[in-house]
């Protein structure tokens, strides 16, 4: 919940903040008229008791067409971004990019500093150098102690420059803001990129362990939850890792391995259908036939006959 006194909300005519009467998700534009000097950025304090607008409850799902970066000094706060829930604590940053769907928590107390940036405020070279549109990086960032200290200092300097409208004319003031904002974003981008690489490495490790476990136990274990428990991961973590590595769900990965083995047995042995099913974890021949037909469009008998 951004502090409206600091000019961090959308314009008064923003309208409904989430699903409208027609079920559409509302998109908020960047409120240039609320920015100091009308520049394409705003920075201020987060706090309770504030909303984007009285007609726009932040707990409703909505989009924004600008960047929002929140540096938290309290927590935990749960925040939804692109239909995934994230829990932020003191010292964490949440970076929401243009077009992303998000929703504030009713129960969370948002404390810290919020920065908003309008697309086009920074030159193209800076946009590319800072990865402003890297939607593959995680929105929730957990800086280390030294990284957090540097980010806080850069953000504090940016806020001082933003609020100082007396020592420079408008044009130089805007130029200073762009340079100071760029310095902050370069640090933030480095953190975001490093976090994305760490997530990918973790996903690779998680998937490799899952793949090996499935290879070992697929004939007796078809349960995603059982694999997650055995590997020490949450089901959600396992889903993310397998999807990142293969583009499919853990259940889909298991089922494909079961089908592959069933096809091998049907093609290269003379085992009865019931024995083939039992060998891949289906004691009941009818259930095996239903499973096989669902995934291949053929019955086990039809598949074997086609090979003959």
PDB file of C-alpha atoms in Angstrom:
ATOM      1  CA  UNK A   1       0.000   0.000   0.000  1.00  0.00           C
ATOM      2  CA  UNK A   2       1.829   3.032  -1.206  1.00  0.00           C
ATOM      3  CA  UNK A   3       1.725   6.312   0.674  1.00  0.00           C
ATOM      4  CA  UNK A   4      -0.371   8.674  -1.432  1.00  0.00           C
ATOM      5  CA  UNK A   5       1.244  11.666   0.277  1.00  0.00           C
ATOM      6  CA  UNK A   6       4.483  10.596  -1.357  1.00  0.00           C
ATOM      7  CA  UNK A   7       2.766  10.452  -4.734  1.00  0.00           C
ATOM      8  CA  UNK A   8       2.991   6.709  -5.268  1.00  0.00           C
ATOM      9  CA  UNK A   9      -0.536   5.825  -6.382  1.00  0.00           C
ATOM     10  CA  UNK A  10      -2.342   5.839  -9.709  1.00  0.00           C
ATOM     11  CA  UNK A  11      -4.394   8.776 -10.866  1.00  0.00           C
ATOM     12  CA  UNK A  12      -7.731   9.506  -9.190  1.00  0.00           C
ATOM     13  CA  UNK A  13      -9.599   8.275 -12.252  1.00  0.00           C
ATOM     14  CA  UNK A  14      -7.957   4.869 -12.143  1.00  0.00           C
ATOM     15  CA  UNK A  15     -11.318   3.230 -11.462  1.00  0.00           C
ATOM     16  CA  UNK A  16     -11.734  -0.295 -10.172  1.00  0.00           C
ATOM     17  CA  UNK A  17      -8.529  -1.971  -9.051  1.00  0.00           C
ATOM     18  CA  UNK A  18      -9.252  -5.521 -10.039  1.00  0.00           C
ATOM     19  CA  UNK A  19     -11.826  -7.585 -11.781  1.00  0.00           C
ATOM     20  CA  UNK A  20     -14.416  -5.190 -13.160  1.00  0.00           C
ATOM     21  CA  UNK A  21     -18.093  -5.894 -13.571  1.00  0.00           C
ATOM     22  CA  UNK A  22     -17.298  -7.603 -16.850  1.00  0.00           C
ATOM     23  CA  UNK A  23     -14.676  -9.834 -15.207  1.00  0.00           C
ATOM     24  CA  UNK A  24     -11.761  -8.066 -16.897  1.00  0.00           C
ATOM     25  CA  UNK A  25      -8.555  -7.354 -15.009  1.00  0.00           C
ATOM     26  CA  UNK A  26      -8.031  -3.595 -14.831  1.00  0.00           C
ATOM     27  CA  UNK A  27      -4.693  -2.105 -15.944  1.00  0.00           C
ATOM     28  CA  UNK A  28      -3.432   1.009 -14.152  1.00  0.00           C
ATOM     29  CA  UNK A  29      -1.395   3.606 -16.057  1.00  0.00           C
ATOM     30  CA  UNK A  30       1.588   5.389 -14.559  1.00  0.00           C
ATOM     31  CA  UNK A  31       0.308   8.498 -12.709  1.00  0.00           C
ATOM     32  CA  UNK A  32       2.601  11.153 -14.159  1.00  0.00           C
ATOM     33  CA  UNK A  33       0.566  13.987 -12.617  1.00  0.00           C
ATOM     34  CA  UNK A  34       1.371  12.716  -9.115  1.00  0.00           C
ATOM     35  CA  UNK A  35       5.117  12.588  -9.652  1.00  0.00           C
ATOM     36  CA  UNK A  36       7.304  15.408  -8.383  1.00  0.00           C
ATOM     37  CA  UNK A  37       7.921  17.691 -11.347  1.00  0.00           C
ATOM     38  CA  UNK A  38       5.948  15.354 -13.590  1.00  0.00           C
ATOM     39  CA  UNK A  39       8.976  13.111 -14.160  1.00  0.00           C
ATOM     40  CA  UNK A  40       8.593   9.436 -15.064  1.00  0.00           C
ATOM     41  CA  UNK A  41       9.375   8.025 -11.639  1.00  0.00           C
ATOM     42  CA  UNK A  42       8.193   8.255  -8.047  1.00  0.00           C
ATOM     43  CA  UNK A  43       9.684   7.160  -4.759  1.00  0.00           C
ATOM     44  CA  UNK A  44       8.194   7.258  -1.268  1.00  0.00           C
ATOM     45  CA  UNK A  45       7.239   5.302   1.820  1.00  0.00           C
ATOM     46  CA  UNK A  46       4.935   2.334   2.011  1.00  0.00           C
ATOM     47  CA  UNK A  47       2.464   2.282   4.855  1.00  0.00           C
ATOM     48  CA  UNK A  48      -0.880   1.050   6.062  1.00  0.00           C
ATOM     49  CA  UNK A  49      -4.194   2.766   5.463  1.00  0.00           C
ATOM     50  CA  UNK A  50      -3.438   3.804   1.890  1.00  0.00           C
ATOM     51  CA  UNK A  51      -4.623   2.517  -1.462  1.00  0.00           C
ATOM     52  CA  UNK A  52      -3.962   3.279  -5.099  1.00  0.00           C
ATOM     53  CA  UNK A  53      -7.337   4.996  -5.054  1.00  0.00           C
ATOM     54  CA  UNK A  54     -10.471   4.826  -2.934  1.00  0.00           C
ATOM     55  CA  UNK A  55     -12.265   3.021  -5.765  1.00  0.00           C
ATOM     56  CA  UNK A  56      -9.377   0.641  -6.390  1.00  0.00           C
ATOM     57  CA  UNK A  57      -8.831  -1.893  -3.579  1.00  0.00           C
ATOM     58  CA  UNK A  58      -5.321  -3.269  -3.875  1.00  0.00           C
ATOM     59  CA  UNK A  59      -6.354  -6.723  -2.720  1.00  0.00           C
ATOM     60  CA  UNK A  60      -8.160  -7.134  -6.068  1.00  0.00           C
ATOM     61  CA  UNK A  61      -6.198  -8.631  -8.952  1.00  0.00           C
ATOM     62  CA  UNK A  62      -4.913  -5.906 -11.293  1.00  0.00           C
ATOM     63  CA  UNK A  63      -2.152  -5.001 -13.735  1.00  0.00           C
ATOM     64  CA  UNK A  64       0.122  -1.979 -13.967  1.00  0.00           C
ATOM     65  CA  UNK A  65       1.841  -0.592 -17.045  1.00  0.00           C
ATOM     66  CA  UNK A  66       4.912   0.550 -15.097  1.00  0.00           C
ATOM     67  CA  UNK A  67       7.623  -0.926 -12.858  1.00  0.00           C
ATOM     68  CA  UNK A  68       7.206  -1.195  -9.084  1.00  0.00           C
ATOM     69  CA  UNK A  69      10.104  -2.021  -6.769  1.00  0.00           C
ATOM     70  CA  UNK A  70       9.367  -2.456  -3.070  1.00  0.00           C
ATOM     71  CA  UNK A  71      12.142  -2.683  -0.462  1.00  0.00           C
ATOM     72  CA  UNK A  72      10.641  -4.042   2.743  1.00  0.00           C
ATOM     73  CA  UNK A  73      11.606  -3.010   6.261  1.00  0.00           C
ATOM     74  CA  UNK A  74       8.997  -5.287   7.860  1.00  0.00           C
ATOM     75  CA  UNK A  75       7.141  -8.487   7.234  1.00  0.00           C
ATOM     76  CA  UNK A  76       6.217 -11.111   6.485  1.00  0.00           C
ATOM     77  CA  UNK A  77       4.002  -9.918   3.628  1.00  0.00           C
ATOM     78  CA  UNK A  78       2.389 -12.258   1.129  1.00  0.00           C
ATOM     79  CA  UNK A  79       2.022 -10.821  -2.361  1.00  0.00           C
ATOM     80  CA  UNK A  80       0.678 -12.483  -5.519  1.00  0.00           C
ATOM     81  CA  UNK A  81       2.530 -11.895  -8.798  1.00  0.00           C
ATOM     82  CA  UNK A  82       1.371 -13.663 -11.983  1.00  0.00           C
ATOM     83  CA  UNK A  83      -0.740 -16.043  -9.868  1.00  0.00           C
ATOM     84  CA  UNK A  84       2.193 -17.225  -7.738  1.00  0.00           C
ATOM     85  CA  UNK A  85       2.320 -16.325  -4.046  1.00  0.00           C
ATOM     86  CA  UNK A  86       5.508 -14.808  -2.623  1.00  0.00           C
ATOM     87  CA  UNK A  87       6.324 -14.120   1.022  1.00  0.00           C
ATOM     88  CA  UNK A  88       8.547 -11.076   1.592  1.00  0.00           C
ATOM     89  CA  UNK A  89      10.416 -10.316   4.799  1.00  0.00           C
ATOM     90  CA  UNK A  90      12.431  -7.338   6.029  1.00  0.00           C
ATOM     91  CA  UNK A  91      15.373  -6.811   3.676  1.00  0.00           C
ATOM     92  CA  UNK A  92      13.660  -8.433   0.680  1.00  0.00           C
ATOM     93  CA  UNK A  93      12.789  -6.663  -2.569  1.00  0.00           C
ATOM     94  CA  UNK A  94       9.813  -7.299  -4.815  1.00  0.00           C
ATOM     95  CA  UNK A  95      10.124  -6.200  -8.452  1.00  0.00           C
ATOM     96  CA  UNK A  96       6.863  -6.130 -10.432  1.00  0.00           C
ATOM     97  CA  UNK A  97       7.185  -5.404 -14.144  1.00  0.00           C
ATOM     98  CA  UNK A  98       4.740  -3.832 -16.616  1.00  0.00           C
ATOM     99  CA  UNK A  99       1.899  -6.136 -17.599  1.00  0.00           C
ATOM    100  CA  UNK A 100       2.295  -8.525 -14.700  1.00  0.00           C
ATOM    101  CA  UNK A 101      -0.852  -9.411 -12.795  1.00  0.00           C
ATOM    102  CA  UNK A 102      -0.569  -8.898  -9.057  1.00  0.00           C
ATOM    103  CA  UNK A 103      -2.511  -8.426  -5.856  1.00  0.00           C
ATOM    104  CA  UNK A 104      -1.686  -6.967  -2.453  1.00  0.00           C
ATOM    105  CA  UNK A 105      -2.424  -8.909   0.716  1.00  0.00           C
ATOM    106  CA  UNK A 106      -5.325  -7.814   2.908  1.00  0.00           C
ATOM    107  CA  UNK A 107      -3.563  -8.983   6.048  1.00  0.00           C
ATOM    108  CA  UNK A 108      -0.016  -7.904   5.234  1.00  0.00           C
ATOM    109  CA  UNK A 109       1.474  -4.721   6.647  1.00  0.00           C
ATOM    110  CA  UNK A 110       3.550  -3.135   3.899  1.00  0.00           C
ATOM    111  CA  UNK A 111       6.493  -1.218   5.357  1.00  0.00           C
ATOM    112  CA  UNK A 112       9.477   0.174   3.515  1.00  0.00           C
ATOM    113  CA  UNK A 113      10.215   2.151   0.373  1.00  0.00           C
ATOM    114  CA  UNK A 114       8.406   1.881  -2.949  1.00  0.00           C
ATOM    115  CA  UNK A 115       9.841   3.009  -6.296  1.00  0.00           C
ATOM    116  CA  UNK A 116       7.769   3.275  -9.474  1.00  0.00           C
ATOM    117  CA  UNK A 117       9.150   3.875 -12.969  1.00  0.00           C
ATOM    118  CA  UNK A 118       7.381   4.723 -16.178  1.00  0.00           C
ATOM    119  CA  UNK A 119       8.429   2.855 -19.324  1.00  0.00           C
ATOM    120  CA  UNK A 120      10.329   5.299 -21.489  1.00  0.00           C
ATOM    121  CA  UNK A 121      11.788   7.336 -18.623  1.00  0.00           C
ATOM    122  CA  UNK A 122      15.184   5.715 -19.147  1.00  0.00           C
ATOM    123  CA  UNK A 123      17.074   5.558 -22.476  1.00  0.00           C
ATOM    124  CA  UNK A 124      17.126   2.297 -24.432  1.00  0.00           C
ATOM    125  CA  UNK A 125      20.791   1.560 -23.593  1.00  0.00           C
ATOM    126  CA  UNK A 126      19.995   1.745 -19.881  1.00  0.00           C
ATOM    127  CA  UNK A 127      16.891  -0.404 -20.299  1.00  0.00           C
ATOM    128  CA  UNK A 128      18.981  -3.114 -21.969  1.00  0.00           C
ATOM    129  CA  UNK A 129      21.878  -2.842 -19.487  1.00  0.00           C
ATOM    130  CA  UNK A 130      19.566  -3.142 -16.483  1.00  0.00           C
ATOM    131  CA  UNK A 131      17.339  -5.904 -17.872  1.00  0.00           C
ATOM    132  CA  UNK A 132      14.143  -4.014 -17.146  1.00  0.00           C
ATOM    133  CA  UNK A 133      12.074  -6.486 -19.147  1.00  0.00           C
ATOM    134  CA  UNK A 134      13.667  -9.737 -18.003  1.00  0.00           C
ATOM    135  CA  UNK A 135      10.446 -11.551 -17.156  1.00  0.00           C
ATOM    136  CA  UNK A 136      12.404 -14.759 -16.601  1.00  0.00           C
ATOM    137  CA  UNK A 137      13.936 -13.507 -13.354  1.00  0.00           C
ATOM    138  CA  UNK A 138      12.113 -14.044 -10.056  1.00  0.00           C
ATOM    139  CA  UNK A 139      10.149 -11.050  -8.725  1.00  0.00           C
ATOM    140  CA  UNK A 140      11.147 -11.677  -5.094  1.00  0.00           C
ATOM    141  CA  UNK A 141      14.796 -10.999  -4.333  1.00  0.00           C
ATOM    142  CA  UNK A 142      16.782 -11.797  -1.176  1.00  0.00           C
ATOM    143  CA  UNK A 143      19.957  -9.673  -1.118  1.00  0.00           C
ATOM    144  CA  UNK A 144      22.866 -10.552   1.134  1.00  0.00           C
ATOM    145  CA  UNK A 145      23.967  -8.166   3.869  1.00  0.00           C
ATOM    146  CA  UNK A 146      26.439  -6.185   1.758  1.00  0.00           C
ATOM    147  CA  UNK A 147      24.109  -6.142  -1.262  1.00  0.00           C
ATOM    148  CA  UNK A 148      21.243  -4.879   0.888  1.00  0.00           C
ATOM    149  CA  UNK A 149      23.368  -2.107   2.389  1.00  0.00           C
ATOM    150  CA  UNK A 150      24.392  -0.916  -1.095  1.00  0.00           C
ATOM    151  CA  UNK A 151      20.811  -1.068  -2.405  1.00  0.00           C
ATOM    152  CA  UNK A 152      19.481   0.845   0.593  1.00  0.00           C
ATOM    153  CA  UNK A 153      22.133   3.533   0.158  1.00  0.00           C
ATOM    154  CA  UNK A 154      21.424   3.859  -3.570  1.00  0.00           C
ATOM    155  CA  UNK A 155      17.674   4.026  -2.975  1.00  0.00           C
ATOM    156  CA  UNK A 156      18.085   6.612  -0.207  1.00  0.00           C
ATOM    157  CA  UNK A 157      20.227   8.759  -2.498  1.00  0.00           C
ATOM    158  CA  UNK A 158      17.631   8.435  -5.253  1.00  0.00           C
ATOM    159  CA  UNK A 159      14.909   9.562  -2.865  1.00  0.00           C
ATOM    160  CA  UNK A 160      16.942  12.591  -1.764  1.00  0.00           C
ATOM    161  CA  UNK A 161      17.503  13.601  -5.379  1.00  0.00           C
ATOM    162  CA  UNK A 162      13.829  13.054  -6.200  1.00  0.00           C
ATOM    163  CA  UNK A 163      12.620  15.249  -3.329  1.00  0.00           C
ATOM    164  CA  UNK A 164      15.207  18.010  -3.936  1.00  0.00           C
ATOM    165  CA  UNK A 165      13.453  20.281  -6.416  1.00  0.00           C
ATOM    166  CA  UNK A 166      15.157  23.534  -5.412  1.00  0.00           C
ATOM    167  CA  UNK A 167      18.867  23.217  -6.156  1.00  0.00           C
ATOM    168  CA  UNK A 168      18.581  22.403  -9.871  1.00  0.00           C
ATOM    169  CA  UNK A 169      16.363  23.530 -12.765  1.00  0.00           C
ATOM    170  CA  UNK A 170      13.914  20.895 -14.091  1.00  0.00           C
ATOM    171  CA  UNK A 171      16.055  19.582 -16.957  1.00  0.00           C
ATOM    172  CA  UNK A 172      19.256  18.970 -14.928  1.00  0.00           C
ATOM    173  CA  UNK A 173      17.139  17.610 -12.079  1.00  0.00           C
ATOM    174  CA  UNK A 174      15.592  15.029 -14.403  1.00  0.00           C
ATOM    175  CA  UNK A 175      19.028  14.115 -15.783  1.00  0.00           C
ATOM    176  CA  UNK A 176      20.388  13.576 -12.266  1.00  0.00           C
ATOM    177  CA  UNK A 177      17.375  11.398 -11.441  1.00  0.00           C
ATOM    178  CA  UNK A 178      17.987   9.260 -14.522  1.00  0.00           C
ATOM    179  CA  UNK A 179      21.643   8.729 -13.623  1.00  0.00           C
ATOM    180  CA  UNK A 180      20.893   7.995  -9.968  1.00  0.00           C
ATOM    181  CA  UNK A 181      18.072   5.648 -10.912  1.00  0.00           C
ATOM    182  CA  UNK A 182      20.377   3.859 -13.356  1.00  0.00           C
ATOM    183  CA  UNK A 183      22.962   3.294 -10.606  1.00  0.00           C
ATOM    184  CA  UNK A 184      20.312   1.714  -8.380  1.00  0.00           C
ATOM    185  CA  UNK A 185      18.895  -0.416 -11.205  1.00  0.00           C
ATOM    186  CA  UNK A 186      22.320  -1.738 -12.187  1.00  0.00           C
ATOM    187  CA  UNK A 187      22.736  -3.077  -8.652  1.00  0.00           C
ATOM    188  CA  UNK A 188      19.205  -4.425  -8.624  1.00  0.00           C
ATOM    189  CA  UNK A 189      19.644  -6.063 -12.029  1.00  0.00           C
ATOM    190  CA  UNK A 190      22.834  -7.795 -10.915  1.00  0.00           C
ATOM    191  CA  UNK A 191      21.010  -9.190  -7.894  1.00  0.00           C
ATOM    192  CA  UNK A 192      18.025 -10.294 -10.009  1.00  0.00           C
ATOM    193  CA  UNK A 193      20.215 -12.002 -12.624  1.00  0.00           C
ATOM    194  CA  UNK A 194      22.252 -13.779  -9.961  1.00  0.00           C
ATOM    195  CA  UNK A 195      19.050 -14.925  -8.275  1.00  0.00           C
ATOM    196  CA  UNK A 196      17.676 -16.255 -11.561  1.00  0.00           C
ATOM    197  CA  UNK A 197      20.869 -18.242 -12.175  1.00  0.00           C
ATOM    198  CA  UNK A 198      20.714 -19.644  -8.642  1.00  0.00           C
ATOM    199  CA  UNK A 199      17.090 -20.670  -9.182  1.00  0.00           C
ATOM    200  CA  UNK A 200      18.004 -22.369 -12.455  1.00  0.00           C
ATOM    201  CA  UNK A 201      20.886 -24.234 -10.801  1.00  0.00           C
ATOM    202  CA  UNK A 202      18.578 -25.337  -8.005  1.00  0.00           C
ATOM    203  CA  UNK A 203      15.949 -26.403 -10.535  1.00  0.00           C
ATOM    204  CA  UNK A 204      18.557 -28.404 -12.447  1.00  0.00           C
ATOM    205  CA  UNK A 205      19.640 -30.180  -9.258  1.00  0.00           C
ATOM    206  CA  UNK A 206      16.062 -30.814  -8.163  1.00  0.00           C
ATOM    207  CA  UNK A 207      15.049 -32.193 -11.540  1.00  0.00           C
ATOM    208  CA  UNK A 208      18.111 -34.440 -11.763  1.00  0.00           C
ATOM    209  CA  UNK A 209      17.328 -35.965  -8.369  1.00  0.00           C
ATOM    210  CA  UNK A 210      13.673 -36.386  -9.331  1.00  0.00           C
ATOM    211  CA  UNK A 211      14.554 -37.955 -12.678  1.00  0.00           C
ATOM    212  CA  UNK A 212      16.890 -40.445 -11.003  1.00  0.00           C
ATOM    213  CA  UNK A 213      14.280 -41.288  -8.368  1.00  0.00           C
ATOM    214  CA  UNK A 214      11.620 -41.879 -11.026  1.00  0.00           C
ATOM    215  CA  UNK A 215      13.976 -44.096 -12.996  1.00  0.00           C
ATOM    216  CA  UNK A 216      14.537 -46.176  -9.889  1.00  0.00           C
ATOM    217  CA  UNK A 217      10.970 -46.373  -8.566  1.00  0.00           C
ATOM    218  CA  UNK A 218       8.508 -45.686 -11.396  1.00  0.00           C
ATOM    219  CA  UNK A 219       7.314 -49.294 -11.426  1.00  0.00           C
ATOM    220  CA  UNK A 220       6.051 -49.011  -7.853  1.00  0.00           C
ATOM    221  CA  UNK A 221       5.608 -45.278  -7.204  1.00  0.00           C
ATOM    222  CA  UNK A 222       3.428 -42.990  -9.331  1.00  0.00           C
ATOM    223  CA  UNK A 223       2.835 -40.341  -6.648  1.00  0.00           C
ATOM    224  CA  UNK A 224       4.284 -36.849  -7.080  1.00  0.00           C
ATOM    225  CA  UNK A 225       3.830 -36.125  -3.380  1.00  0.00           C
ATOM    226  CA  UNK A 226       5.681 -39.299  -2.438  1.00  0.00           C
ATOM    227  CA  UNK A 227       8.653 -38.332  -4.610  1.00  0.00           C
ATOM    228  CA  UNK A 228       8.629 -34.793  -3.185  1.00  0.00           C
ATOM    229  CA  UNK A 229       8.600 -36.116   0.376  1.00  0.00           C
ATOM    230  CA  UNK A 230      11.359 -38.612  -0.325  1.00  0.00           C
ATOM    231  CA  UNK A 231      13.565 -35.911  -1.887  1.00  0.00           C
ATOM    232  CA  UNK A 232      12.820 -33.348   0.806  1.00  0.00           C
ATOM    233  CA  UNK A 233      11.138 -30.820  -1.497  1.00  0.00           C
ATOM    234  CA  UNK A 234       7.732 -29.234  -1.411  1.00  0.00           C
ATOM    235  CA  UNK A 235       5.370 -30.305  -4.165  1.00  0.00           C
ATOM    236  CA  UNK A 236       5.438 -26.726  -5.531  1.00  0.00           C
ATOM    237  CA  UNK A 237       9.246 -26.731  -5.740  1.00  0.00           C
ATOM    238  CA  UNK A 238       9.186 -30.024  -7.591  1.00  0.00           C
ATOM    239  CA  UNK A 239       6.557 -28.771 -10.038  1.00  0.00           C
ATOM    240  CA  UNK A 240       8.631 -25.669 -10.820  1.00  0.00           C
ATOM    241  CA  UNK A 241      11.845 -27.630 -11.315  1.00  0.00           C
ATOM    242  CA  UNK A 242      10.334 -30.264 -13.594  1.00  0.00           C
ATOM    243  CA  UNK A 243       8.429 -27.684 -15.607  1.00  0.00           C
ATOM    244  CA  UNK A 244      11.593 -25.588 -16.052  1.00  0.00           C
ATOM    245  CA  UNK A 245      13.569 -28.618 -17.235  1.00  0.00           C
ATOM    246  CA  UNK A 246      10.972 -30.404 -19.377  1.00  0.00           C
ATOM    247  CA  UNK A 247       7.999 -28.115 -19.879  1.00  0.00           C
ATOM    248  CA  UNK A 248       5.686 -30.664 -18.265  1.00  0.00           C
ATOM    249  CA  UNK A 249       4.409 -31.552 -14.818  1.00  0.00           C
ATOM    250  CA  UNK A 250       6.032 -34.143 -12.533  1.00  0.00           C
ATOM    251  CA  UNK A 251       2.953 -36.350 -12.982  1.00  0.00           C
ATOM    252  CA  UNK A 252       3.283 -36.086 -16.753  1.00  0.00           C
ATOM    253  CA  UNK A 253       6.971 -37.019 -16.508  1.00  0.00           C
ATOM    254  CA  UNK A 254       6.192 -40.084 -14.374  1.00  0.00           C
ATOM    255  CA  UNK A 255       3.381 -41.194 -16.664  1.00  0.00           C
ATOM    256  CA  UNK A 256       5.597 -40.915 -19.753  1.00  0.00           C
ATOM    257  CA  UNK A 257       8.220 -43.127 -18.127  1.00  0.00           C
ATOM    258  CA  UNK A 258       5.582 -45.697 -17.167  1.00  0.00           C
ATOM    259  CA  UNK A 259       4.184 -45.725 -20.711  1.00  0.00           C
ATOM    260  CA  UNK A 260       7.657 -46.113 -22.198  1.00  0.00           C
ATOM    261  CA  UNK A 261       8.346 -49.156 -20.047  1.00  0.00           C
ATOM    262  CA  UNK A 262       4.935 -50.647 -20.824  1.00  0.00           C
ATOM    263  CA  UNK A 263       5.556 -50.237 -24.556  1.00  0.00           C
ATOM    264  CA  UNK A 264       8.953 -51.914 -24.205  1.00  0.00           C
ATOM    265  CA  UNK A 265       7.434 -54.896 -22.409  1.00  0.00           C
ATOM    266  CA  UNK A 266       4.547 -55.167 -24.882  1.00  0.00           C
ATOM    267  CA  UNK A 267       6.926 -54.989 -27.849  1.00  0.00           C
ATOM    268  CA  UNK A 268       9.783 -57.172 -26.662  1.00  0.00           C
ATOM    269  CA  UNK A 269       8.210 -59.793 -24.378  1.00  0.00           C
ATOM    270  CA  UNK A 270       5.336 -62.235 -24.514  1.00  0.00           C
ATOM    271  CA  UNK A 271       4.080 -61.346 -21.048  1.00  0.00           C
ATOM    272  CA  UNK A 272       0.282 -61.297 -20.716  1.00  0.00           C
ATOM    273  CA  UNK A 273      -1.270 -57.847 -20.525  1.00  0.00           C
ATOM    274  CA  UNK A 274      -1.998 -58.263 -16.840  1.00  0.00           C
ATOM    275  CA  UNK A 275       1.657 -59.093 -16.108  1.00  0.00           C
ATOM    276  CA  UNK A 276       2.827 -56.074 -18.101  1.00  0.00           C
ATOM    277  CA  UNK A 277       0.505 -53.858 -16.090  1.00  0.00           C
ATOM    278  CA  UNK A 278       1.710 -55.328 -12.806  1.00  0.00           C
ATOM    279  CA  UNK A 279       5.319 -54.746 -13.856  1.00  0.00           C
ATOM    280  CA  UNK A 280       4.698 -50.998 -14.195  1.00  0.00           C
ATOM    281  CA  UNK A 281       2.611 -50.558 -11.058  1.00  0.00           C
ATOM    282  CA  UNK A 282      -0.927 -51.548 -12.071  1.00  0.00           C
ATOM    283  CA  UNK A 283      -2.037 -54.722 -10.262  1.00  0.00           C
ATOM    284  CA  UNK A 284      -5.441 -54.434 -11.926  1.00  0.00           C
ATOM    285  CA  UNK A 285      -5.291 -55.194 -15.655  1.00  0.00           C
ATOM    286  CA  UNK A 286      -8.388 -53.103 -16.425  1.00  0.00           C
ATOM    287  CA  UNK A 287      -6.872 -50.010 -14.778  1.00  0.00           C
ATOM    288  CA  UNK A 288      -3.659 -50.528 -16.728  1.00  0.00           C
ATOM    289  CA  UNK A 289      -5.562 -50.765 -19.999  1.00  0.00           C
ATOM    290  CA  UNK A 290      -7.463 -47.563 -19.242  1.00  0.00           C
ATOM    291  CA  UNK A 291      -4.222 -45.768 -18.334  1.00  0.00           C
ATOM    292  CA  UNK A 292      -2.435 -47.001 -21.450  1.00  0.00           C
ATOM    293  CA  UNK A 293      -5.280 -46.046 -23.756  1.00  0.00           C
ATOM    294  CA  UNK A 294      -5.611 -42.616 -22.168  1.00  0.00           C
ATOM    295  CA  UNK A 295      -1.961 -41.825 -22.898  1.00  0.00           C
ATOM    296  CA  UNK A 296      -1.513 -43.543 -26.262  1.00  0.00           C
ATOM    297  CA  UNK A 297      -4.952 -43.678 -27.847  1.00  0.00           C
ATOM    298  CA  UNK A 298      -4.586 -47.466 -28.149  1.00  0.00           C
ATOM    299  CA  UNK A 299      -5.291 -50.447 -25.943  1.00  0.00           C
ATOM    300  CA  UNK A 300      -2.283 -52.570 -24.891  1.00  0.00           C
ATOM    301  CA  UNK A 301      -3.677 -55.391 -27.062  1.00  0.00           C
ATOM    302  CA  UNK A 302      -4.037 -53.076 -30.047  1.00  0.00           C
ATOM    303  CA  UNK A 303      -0.503 -51.683 -29.594  1.00  0.00           C
ATOM    304  CA  UNK A 304       1.004 -55.182 -29.477  1.00  0.00           C
ATOM    305  CA  UNK A 305      -1.038 -56.344 -32.455  1.00  0.00           C
ATOM    306  CA  UNK A 306       0.054 -53.369 -34.526  1.00  0.00           C
ATOM    307  CA  UNK A 307       3.684 -54.283 -33.966  1.00  0.00           C
ATOM    308  CA  UNK A 308       3.068 -57.837 -35.125  1.00  0.00           C
TER     309      UNK A 308
END
